[in-house]
Coordinates of C-alpha atoms in Angstrom, one line a residue:
S93 CA 32.4 39.7 68.1
Y94 CA 31.6 43.0 69.8
N95 CA 28.0 44.1 69.8
F96 CA 28.6 47.8 68.9
L97 CA 29.4 46.8 65.3
D98 CA 26.5 46.8 63.0
K99 CA 26.1 44.9 59.7
K100 CA 27.0 47.9 57.6
S101 CA 30.4 49.6 57.1
S102 CA 30.5 51.9 60.0
A103 CA 32.4 50.8 63.1
L104 CA 29.9 52.4 65.5
P105 CA 26.1 51.9 65.3
K106 CA 23.5 54.5 64.4
V107 CA 22.0 56.3 67.3
P108 CA 19.0 54.3 68.5
S109 CA 15.6 55.9 67.8
T110 CA 14.8 56.0 71.5
L111 CA 17.6 58.7 71.9
P112 CA 17.2 62.3 70.9
A113 CA 18.4 63.1 67.4
I114 CA 22.1 64.2 67.1
E115 CA 22.4 68.0 66.6
E116 CA 23.7 68.9 63.2
W117 CA 26.7 70.9 64.6
I118 CA 28.2 69.4 67.7
T119 CA 31.8 68.5 68.6
L120 CA 33.1 65.2 67.3
E121 CA 33.6 64.0 70.9
E122 CA 29.9 64.6 71.7
W123 CA 28.9 62.9 68.5
L124 CA 31.0 59.8 69.3
A125 CA 29.7 59.8 72.9
Q126 CA 26.1 59.4 71.6
R127 CA 27.1 56.5 69.5
D128 CA 29.2 54.5 72.0
R129 CA 26.6 53.4 74.6
S130 CA 29.1 51.3 76.6
R131 CA 31.1 54.3 78.1
V132 CA 29.7 57.3 80.0
V133 CA 31.6 60.1 81.7
A134 CA 30.5 62.8 84.1
P135 CA 30.6 65.6 83.5
G136 CA 31.6 64.4 80.0
P137 CA 31.8 63.8 77.1
P138 CA 34.3 60.9 77.1
R139 CA 37.8 61.8 75.9
V140 CA 38.3 59.6 72.9
L141 CA 41.8 61.1 72.4
L142 CA 43.3 59.3 75.5
V143 CA 46.9 58.6 74.9
R144 CA 48.5 58.0 78.3
A145 CA 47.3 56.9 81.8
G146 CA 49.1 56.5 85.1
P147 CA 48.3 56.3 88.9
G148 CA 45.9 58.9 90.2
G149 CA 46.9 61.8 92.4
D150 CA 47.5 61.0 96.1
D151 CA 45.1 63.8 97.2
V152 CA 42.2 62.4 95.1
A153 CA 42.9 58.8 96.2
S154 CA 43.0 59.8 99.9
V155 CA 39.7 61.8 99.7
F156 CA 38.0 58.9 97.8
R157 CA 39.0 56.3 100.3
R158 CA 38.1 58.4 103.4
H159 CA 34.9 60.1 102.2
I160 CA 33.5 58.9 98.9
E161 CA 34.2 55.1 98.4
D162 CA 31.4 53.9 100.6
N163 CA 28.9 56.2 99.0
T164 CA 30.1 55.2 95.6
M165 CA 29.5 51.5 96.4
E166 CA 26.0 52.3 97.7
I167 CA 25.2 54.2 94.5
L168 CA 26.4 51.3 92.3
N169 CA 24.3 48.8 94.3
R170 CA 21.3 51.0 94.3
K171 CA 21.5 51.4 90.5
R172 CA 22.2 47.7 90.1
I173 CA 25.4 48.2 88.3
K174 CA 27.6 45.1 88.4
L175 CA 31.1 46.2 89.4
A176 CA 34.1 44.7 87.7
S177 CA 36.8 47.1 88.9
I178 CA 37.3 50.6 90.3
T179 CA 40.6 52.5 90.0
I180 CA 41.8 56.1 90.1
Q181 CA 44.0 57.1 87.1
R182 CA 45.6 60.3 85.8
R183 CA 44.9 60.6 82.0
W184 CA 46.3 63.1 79.6
T185 CA 46.6 63.8 75.9
D186 CA 49.3 65.2 73.7
Q187 CA 47.3 68.4 73.4
Q188 CA 47.2 68.9 77.2
G189 CA 51.0 69.5 77.6
G190 CA 51.8 66.2 79.3
R191 CA 51.3 64.6 82.6
D192 CA 51.6 67.9 84.5
Q193 CA 48.1 68.8 83.2
A194 CA 46.6 65.4 83.5
L195 CA 43.0 64.9 84.7
N196 CA 42.1 62.4 87.5
T197 CA 39.6 59.8 86.4
L198 CA 37.6 57.5 88.7
A199 CA 37.4 54.6 86.3
I200 CA 34.6 52.2 87.0
T201 CA 34.3 49.1 84.8
S202 CA 31.2 47.0 84.7
T203 CA 30.1 43.7 83.2
D204 CA 26.6 45.1 82.4
K205 CA 25.5 45.0 78.8
E206 CA 22.7 47.6 79.3
P207 CA 23.9 51.0 80.6
A208 CA 20.5 52.4 81.4
T209 CA 21.5 53.7 84.8
W210 CA 25.1 54.5 84.2
K211 CA 24.8 58.2 83.3
D212 CA 22.8 59.0 86.5
A213 CA 25.2 57.0 88.6
A214 CA 28.3 58.7 87.1
H215 CA 26.8 62.2 87.7
E216 CA 25.8 61.3 91.3
I217 CA 29.3 60.0 92.1
F218 CA 30.8 63.1 90.4
S219 CA 28.7 65.3 92.7
L220 CA 30.3 63.6 95.7
F221 CA 33.7 64.9 94.5
Q222 CA 32.2 68.3 93.9
N223 CA 31.0 68.4 97.5
R224 CA 34.6 67.9 98.5
G225 CA 35.8 70.8 96.4
F226 CA 36.9 68.9 93.3
Q227 CA 35.7 70.5 90.0
S228 CA 35.6 69.2 86.4
D229 CA 39.2 70.5 85.8
R230 CA 40.5 68.0 88.5
I231 CA 38.3 64.9 88.3
E232 CA 35.9 63.0 86.1
V233 CA 33.9 59.8 86.6
E234 CA 33.8 57.1 83.9
I235 CA 31.7 54.0 83.9
S236 CA 32.3 51.5 81.0
N237 CA 32.2 47.9 79.9
E238 CA 35.7 47.4 78.5
Q239 CA 34.7 44.4 76.4
L240 CA 31.9 46.4 74.6
A241 CA 33.1 50.0 74.6
Y242 CA 34.7 51.3 71.5
D243 CA 38.5 50.7 71.8
H244 CA 40.0 49.7 68.4
V245 CA 43.7 49.4 67.5
S246 CA 45.4 49.3 64.1
S247 CA 47.6 47.0 62.2
A248 CA 48.9 47.3 58.7
I249 CA 46.1 46.8 56.2
G250 CA 46.0 43.4 54.4
G251 CA 43.5 41.7 52.2
D252 CA 43.4 40.8 48.6
E253 CA 44.8 42.9 45.8
L254 CA 41.2 43.7 44.5
M255 CA 40.4 45.5 47.8
L256 CA 43.7 47.5 47.7
Q257 CA 43.0 48.5 44.1
E258 CA 39.4 49.6 45.0
L259 CA 40.7 51.7 47.9
R260 CA 43.4 53.3 45.8
A261 CA 40.7 54.1 43.2
I262 CA 38.4 55.9 45.6
Q263 CA 41.1 57.8 47.5
P264 CA 40.4 61.0 45.5
S265 CA 36.6 60.6 46.2
I266 CA 37.2 60.2 50.0
L267 CA 39.5 63.2 50.0
Q268 CA 36.9 65.3 48.1
I269 CA 34.1 64.2 50.5
A270 CA 36.1 65.1 53.5
N271 CA 37.0 68.5 52.1
D272 CA 33.4 69.3 51.1
I273 CA 31.8 68.3 54.4
V274 CA 34.4 69.1 57.2
G275 CA 36.9 71.2 55.3
K276 CA 40.0 72.1 57.3
S277 CA 38.9 70.0 60.2
W278 CA 40.2 66.7 59.1
S279 CA 43.8 66.0 59.9
S280 CA 44.6 62.7 58.2
I281 CA 43.0 59.7 56.4
A282 CA 44.3 56.3 57.1
F283 CA 43.7 52.8 55.7
H284 CA 44.3 50.2 58.4
N285 CA 43.1 46.8 59.7
R286 CA 41.2 47.3 62.9
R287 CA 40.2 45.1 65.8
H288 CA 39.0 45.6 69.4
R289 CA 42.0 46.0 71.7
L290 CA 40.9 43.1 74.0
D291 CA 39.6 40.7 71.2
F292 CA 42.9 39.1 70.2
N293 CA 41.2 36.4 68.2
A294 CA 39.1 38.8 66.1
T295 CA 39.6 38.9 62.3
P296 CA 41.0 42.4 61.6
R297 CA 38.6 44.5 59.5
P298 CA 39.9 46.7 56.7
T299 CA 38.9 50.2 57.6
V300 CA 39.0 53.8 56.3
I301 CA 39.7 56.1 59.2
I302 CA 39.0 59.8 59.0
Y303 CA 40.8 61.6 61.7
I304 CA 39.3 65.0 62.8
R305 CA 41.1 67.7 64.8
P306 CA 40.0 67.4 68.4
N307 CA 37.0 69.5 69.5
S308 CA 36.0 70.3 65.9
C309 CA 32.4 70.9 65.2
G310 CA 30.7 69.6 62.0
D311 CA 28.0 67.6 60.3
F312 CA 29.5 64.3 61.1
N313 CA 26.2 62.4 60.4
K314 CA 26.5 63.7 56.8
L315 CA 30.2 62.7 56.6
D316 CA 29.4 59.3 57.9
N317 CA 26.5 58.7 55.6
T318 CA 28.2 60.0 52.5
L319 CA 31.3 57.9 53.0
M320 CA 29.3 54.8 53.9
T321 CA 27.4 55.2 50.7
L322 CA 30.7 55.3 48.8
L323 CA 32.2 52.3 50.5
Q324 CA 29.1 50.2 49.9
T325 CA 29.7 50.5 46.2
L326 CA 32.8 48.4 46.5
K327 CA 33.0 44.7 45.9
S328 CA 35.2 44.3 49.0
R329 CA 33.9 44.7 52.6
V330 CA 35.4 47.9 54.1
W331 CA 34.5 49.6 57.4
L332 CA 34.5 53.2 58.4
E333 CA 35.6 55.1 61.5
I334 CA 35.6 58.8 62.2
L335 CA 37.8 59.7 65.2
P336 CA 39.7 62.6 66.7
G337 CA 43.4 62.7 65.9
L338 CA 46.3 64.9 64.9
I339 CA 49.5 64.6 63.0
I340 CA 52.3 66.1 65.0
E341 CA 55.8 67.1 64.0
S342 CA 57.8 65.3 66.6
P343 CA 60.3 67.6 68.2
I344 CA 59.5 67.3 71.9
I345 CA 57.9 70.3 73.5
A346 CA 57.6 70.2 77.3
G347 CA 57.7 66.5 77.4
K348 CA 59.8 63.7 78.8
P349 CA 63.5 64.6 79.0
W350 CA 66.4 62.5 77.8
I351 CA 68.3 62.3 81.1
I352 CA 72.1 62.5 80.9
D353 CA 74.1 59.9 82.8
Q354 CA 77.7 58.9 83.3
L355 CA 77.6 56.7 80.2
L356 CA 76.9 59.5 77.8
P357 CA 79.3 59.3 74.9
R358 CA 81.5 62.3 74.1
L359 CA 80.3 62.4 70.5
P360 CA 76.8 62.1 69.1
S361 CA 75.7 59.0 67.3
T362 CA 72.6 57.5 65.6
G363 CA 69.6 58.2 67.8
S364 CA 71.2 61.0 69.9
S365 CA 69.4 64.0 71.3
I366 CA 70.2 67.1 69.3
G367 CA 68.8 70.7 69.1
V368 CA 69.8 74.1 67.8
Q369 CA 71.8 76.6 69.9
G370 CA 69.5 78.6 72.2
N371 CA 66.4 76.4 71.9
I372 CA 65.5 75.3 75.4
E373 CA 62.0 73.9 74.5
E374 CA 62.6 71.3 71.8
A375 CA 64.8 68.3 70.9
G376 CA 65.0 66.0 68.0
T377 CA 67.0 63.0 66.9
L378 CA 70.3 62.7 65.0
G379 CA 69.3 60.4 62.1
G380 CA 72.6 59.3 60.7
F381 CA 75.9 60.2 59.0
F382 CA 76.2 60.7 55.2
W383 CA 78.5 61.9 52.5
L384 CA 77.3 64.8 50.3
N385 CA 79.3 64.0 47.1
F386 CA 80.3 66.3 44.3
P387 CA 82.5 65.6 41.2
N388 CA 85.7 66.8 42.9
S389 CA 84.9 66.8 46.6
R390 CA 82.6 65.4 49.3
M391 CA 81.4 66.7 52.7
K392 CA 80.6 64.8 55.9
C393 CA 77.0 65.5 57.1
V394 CA 74.4 64.5 59.6
L395 CA 70.8 64.0 58.4
T396 CA 67.8 65.0 60.5
C397 CA 64.5 67.0 60.0
Y398 CA 64.4 70.7 59.0
H399 CA 61.9 71.3 61.8
V400 CA 64.5 70.0 64.3
T401 CA 67.1 72.5 63.1
K402 CA 64.9 75.5 62.3
S403 CA 65.9 78.9 63.7
I404 CA 64.4 80.1 66.9
D405 CA 64.2 83.6 65.3
R406 CA 60.6 83.7 63.8
E407 CA 61.5 85.8 60.8
T408 CA 64.4 83.5 59.8
E409 CA 62.2 80.5 60.3
R410 CA 59.5 82.1 58.1
R411 CA 62.0 82.7 55.3
T412 CA 63.7 79.3 55.5
R413 CA 60.4 77.4 55.8
K414 CA 59.4 78.8 52.5
H415 CA 62.7 78.9 50.6
G416 CA 64.8 76.4 52.5
V417 CA 68.3 76.9 53.8
L418 CA 70.2 77.5 50.6
F419 CA 73.5 75.7 49.7
G420 CA 76.7 77.7 49.3
S421 CA 78.8 80.0 51.5
Q422 CA 77.1 83.1 50.0
H423 CA 73.9 82.0 51.7
Q424 CA 73.9 82.3 55.5
D425 CA 70.2 82.5 56.4
G426 CA 69.3 79.6 58.7
K427 CA 72.8 78.2 59.0
I428 CA 72.8 77.9 62.7
G429 CA 74.8 75.7 65.1
V430 CA 73.4 72.4 66.2
R431 CA 74.4 70.9 69.6
Y432 CA 74.4 67.6 71.4
P433 CA 72.6 66.9 73.6
A434 CA 69.7 69.4 73.1
L435 CA 69.6 72.2 75.7
Y436 CA 66.1 71.0 76.7
D437 CA 67.5 67.7 77.8
V438 CA 70.5 69.2 79.5
N439 CA 68.4 71.6 81.6
A440 CA 65.9 68.8 82.5
S441 CA 68.8 66.6 83.5
I442 CA 70.3 69.2 85.8
K443 CA 66.9 69.7 87.5
A444 CA 66.5 65.9 87.8
I445 CA 69.9 65.4 89.3
E446 CA 69.5 68.3 91.8
R447 CA 66.3 66.7 93.0
G448 CA 68.1 63.4 93.5
P449 CA 69.7 61.9 96.6
S450 CA 71.9 63.8 99.1
P451 CA 75.2 65.0 97.7
S452 CA 78.0 62.5 97.3
P453 CA 81.2 62.4 95.1
Q454 CA 79.3 60.5 92.4
F455 CA 76.3 62.9 92.6
Q456 CA 78.6 65.9 92.3
T457 CA 80.5 64.4 89.3
L458 CA 77.2 63.7 87.5
L459 CA 75.9 67.2 88.2
N460 CA 79.1 68.8 87.0
Q461 CA 79.0 66.7 83.8
A462 CA 75.4 67.9 83.1
R463 CA 76.3 71.5 83.8
N464 CA 79.4 71.3 81.5
M465 CA 77.1 69.9 78.8
A466 CA 75.2 73.2 78.8
N467 CA 78.3 75.0 77.5
V468 CA 79.6 72.7 74.9
P469 CA 80.0 74.2 71.4
P470 CA 77.9 73.0 68.4
F471 CA 79.1 69.8 66.8
G472 CA 78.0 71.1 63.4
Q473 CA 76.2 73.8 61.4
V474 CA 73.2 73.5 59.1
L475 CA 74.6 73.2 55.6
V476 CA 71.4 72.9 53.5
A477 CA 67.8 72.2 54.3
S478 CA 64.6 71.7 52.5
G479 CA 62.3 74.0 54.4
I480 CA 58.8 72.7 53.9
C481 CA 57.7 71.8 50.4
V482 CA 56.3 68.8 48.5
R483 CA 58.0 66.5 46.1
N484 CA 56.5 63.3 44.6
R485 CA 53.4 63.9 46.8
H486 CA 55.6 63.6 50.0
K487 CA 56.4 66.4 52.4
M488 CA 60.0 67.4 52.3
D489 CA 61.3 68.2 55.8
W490 CA 65.1 67.4 55.9
S491 CA 68.2 69.1 57.0
L492 CA 71.9 68.3 56.5
I493 CA 74.4 69.4 59.2
A494 CA 78.0 69.8 58.2
T495 CA 80.2 67.9 60.7
P496 CA 83.9 68.4 59.6
N497 CA 85.3 67.9 63.1
I498 CA 83.7 64.5 63.8
P499 CA 86.2 61.7 63.0
D500 CA 85.4 59.4 60.1
S501 CA 85.9 56.4 62.4
H502 CA 83.0 57.6 64.5
M503 CA 80.5 58.2 61.7
R504 CA 78.8 54.8 61.5
N505 CA 75.1 54.4 61.4
R506 CA 73.6 52.0 63.9
A507 CA 70.5 50.0 63.0
A508 CA 68.0 48.7 65.6
P509 CA 69.4 45.4 67.0
F510 CA 66.8 42.6 66.7
V511 CA 67.4 41.4 70.2
S512 CA 66.1 44.8 71.6
L513 CA 62.9 44.4 69.6
R514 CA 61.8 41.2 71.2
P515 CA 61.4 39.1 68.0
D516 CA 60.2 36.2 70.0
G517 CA 57.0 38.2 70.7
L518 CA 56.5 39.4 67.1
P519 CA 53.7 38.1 64.8
S520 CA 54.7 35.1 62.7
N521 CA 54.3 37.1 59.4
I522 CA 56.8 39.7 60.8
I523 CA 59.3 37.1 62.1
S524 CA 59.5 35.6 58.6
L525 CA 60.6 39.0 57.2
I526 CA 63.6 39.4 59.5
D527 CA 67.0 38.4 58.1
T528 CA 68.5 36.9 61.2
N529 CA 71.8 36.4 59.2
A530 CA 72.1 40.1 58.5
D531 CA 75.1 42.0 59.9
I532 CA 73.2 43.1 62.9
G533 CA 73.8 46.6 64.2
W534 CA 74.9 48.7 61.2
I535 CA 73.0 50.2 58.3
K536 CA 74.9 49.1 55.2
E537 CA 73.0 50.6 52.3
Q538 CA 69.9 52.2 51.0
R539 CA 66.9 50.0 50.0
V540 CA 66.2 50.1 46.3
E541 CA 63.5 47.5 46.1
P542 CA 59.9 48.7 46.3
I543 CA 58.3 48.7 49.7
K544 CA 55.9 45.8 50.1
K545 CA 52.8 45.1 52.2
H546 CA 53.6 44.2 55.8
D547 CA 57.3 45.0 55.4
W548 CA 58.9 45.1 58.9
A549 CA 60.5 48.4 59.9
A550 CA 62.5 49.7 62.9
L551 CA 64.1 52.9 64.2
I552 CA 66.5 54.2 66.8
G553 CA 65.1 57.4 68.2
R554 CA 66.0 59.9 70.9
S555 CA 62.7 59.1 72.8
S556 CA 61.7 55.6 71.7
G557 CA 65.1 53.9 71.7
C558 CA 64.6 50.8 69.4
V559 CA 61.0 50.2 68.2
A560 CA 59.5 48.1 65.4
G561 CA 56.5 48.4 63.2
E562 CA 54.8 47.3 60.0
V563 CA 54.8 49.4 56.8
N564 CA 51.3 50.1 55.7
I565 CA 50.9 49.4 51.9
L566 CA 48.5 52.4 51.5
D567 CA 49.8 55.9 52.2
R568 CA 48.3 58.1 54.9
L569 CA 46.7 61.3 53.5
V570 CA 47.7 64.3 55.7
Q571 CA 46.4 67.8 56.0
W572 CA 49.2 69.4 58.0
N573 CA 48.3 71.4 61.1
D574 CA 50.6 74.3 60.4
D575 CA 49.5 74.6 56.8
P576 CA 46.0 73.2 56.1
D577 CA 46.5 73.9 52.4
L578 CA 49.4 71.4 52.3
V579 CA 47.9 67.9 51.6
T580 CA 50.5 65.1 51.1
H581 CA 50.7 61.3 50.9
E582 CA 53.0 59.8 53.6
L583 CA 54.5 56.4 54.2
D584 CA 52.6 55.1 57.3
V585 CA 54.4 52.8 59.7
V586 CA 52.1 51.2 62.3
G587 CA 53.5 50.2 65.7
L588 CA 53.4 46.5 66.5
D589 CA 52.6 46.7 70.2
E590 CA 53.7 50.2 71.1
D591 CA 54.0 53.6 69.5
F592 CA 56.2 53.8 66.4
A593 CA 57.8 57.2 67.0
R594 CA 57.2 59.4 70.0
P595 CA 57.8 63.1 70.7
G596 CA 61.5 63.8 70.0
D597 CA 62.0 61.1 67.4
S598 CA 61.9 63.4 64.4
G599 CA 64.9 62.7 62.2
S600 CA 65.2 59.0 63.2
L601 CA 66.3 56.7 60.4
V602 CA 64.0 53.8 59.5
T603 CA 65.4 50.5 58.3
D604 CA 64.0 47.2 57.0
A605 CA 64.6 43.6 58.1
E606 CA 67.8 43.5 56.2
Q607 CA 69.2 46.7 57.8
K608 CA 68.6 48.7 54.6
L609 CA 67.6 52.3 54.9
I610 CA 63.9 53.0 54.1
G611 CA 63.5 56.6 55.1
M612 CA 63.3 59.1 57.9
V613 CA 60.6 59.9 60.5
I614 CA 59.1 63.4 60.0
A615 CA 56.0 63.1 62.2
R616 CA 53.8 60.9 64.4
D617 CA 50.1 60.7 65.0
S618 CA 48.1 61.2 68.1
N619 CA 45.1 59.2 67.7
G620 CA 43.7 58.1 71.0
R621 CA 43.9 54.7 72.5
D622 CA 45.6 53.3 69.4
W623 CA 49.3 52.4 69.1
G624 CA 50.8 55.4 67.4
C625 CA 52.1 55.4 63.9
G626 CA 55.1 57.1 62.5
L627 CA 55.1 59.1 59.2
V628 CA 58.2 58.4 57.1
T629 CA 59.7 60.2 54.1
P630 CA 61.2 57.6 51.7
F631 CA 64.9 58.0 51.5
A632 CA 64.9 58.0 47.7
D633 CA 62.8 61.2 47.7
I634 CA 65.2 62.9 50.2
V635 CA 68.2 61.9 47.9
N636 CA 66.4 63.4 44.9
H637 CA 65.5 66.6 46.6
V638 CA 69.0 67.0 48.0
K639 CA 70.4 66.7 44.5
E640 CA 67.9 69.3 43.3
V641 CA 68.8 71.9 45.8
S642 CA 72.5 71.3 46.3
G643 CA 73.7 69.5 43.2
G644 CA 75.3 66.8 45.4
D645 CA 74.6 63.1 45.7
L646 CA 73.7 61.9 49.2
S647 CA 75.2 58.5 50.2
I648 CA 75.4 56.6 53.4
L649 CA 78.7 56.3 55.2

């Protein structure tokens, strides 16, 4: 077990009486830093919302080796800190705008169980960098015990039916408590199994997780105490975590591009990069091909998210967000062209190719191909879209793109092939769900059976390629960033050993182990060191809403 867990329901211990009392109104990050004694950061506080890390900057590494390393070792020896490792990393969060704005971290790990001298040592080492002209916007110093520091990851919640019934019963109370104490600051409420990232043999603990918008201030002691009091009324043992996190609609913004190569197909397919004409900052995913059926006719369509195809004109977006893109030729508001690949990816590819090796015939051919892609006409036009609204407690965020010029023979929907998902490395309970006799590679039909606990799920996305996850039996409660008055219940798919959905995967179709269609990715979470989750709208709800607004029946090709 990990010694920062107490015998109550909270995943982090109360602040020891020897420490100053926590101020009533401080940031969540400061509150968490006072509770996790096995990680200190100078100048601090620790960034709990760490989502990516890579090698440190060459300039920092060079200065450290030549001028700071020996003094660092002297400080650690003088403070009697047992060194396990020391590395320089670049770390960044989704809110920082990507790796270009990453912060260098001198990451020192120790085997010490008592961190009495860590804080002084971290600040003393940080001052060495300051003396060399590095300020807090370029470098931080972290000392931690990786085995003891808070570092939990999620899996789909399990347990007996009694516990699930109890959690369903208290969901309204949890929501009310969060609203009363932190108001618009909470972003989502999840119900997951949790364990320490490095303790693979630990029994996962059923946990209520309250995600708070980063850098929010609030009375988190009161939130913690009130929720713990509620959880302790249950017959089942349930833990509590309060962490920073956001729910993010997933069109990529200033992130990793989808680089064009010579193998790029002429026509888009499931998982392709798409974007609206003129949008150079965002890209989403082509979900799949569908028929929109009427009594005497039918139309070929592509399904993706509304926020992938929303207009770049703010007034048009404001209107269509509220009212949707209306069906019928008499309505033209928001009916814009959609292109493949997205201009964001085309422009990024041109820059990447131009920075490549010296010119050659192959180089010039690839560059010309990328430049030509910037001028291709749209492959379709928005036909009808939901805007943003709620049906059956789910957020509606879908768009149908009319594609009359794409041949019927091309409009097949790929499913994630099992071989690409490394089934040999999946948990045994997941392997048992996979139908290895299925017609691998193609989505055949919509799933009509109820979604069950631990159902396996997979997607093909613009950014992720093929990834797999587990369907969480309890929905995620979401208070959306762009409309805090909009609170919905969303299907929560937990990544198995990597993120389930990344920026740019909005619109991806999600299938089960039998290649049946479950739903469509509309957002992802950004919740720190955890493997990210994808939020999925059930396909049945999309079908019903399409019928409501267009009169047509949506069916898979």
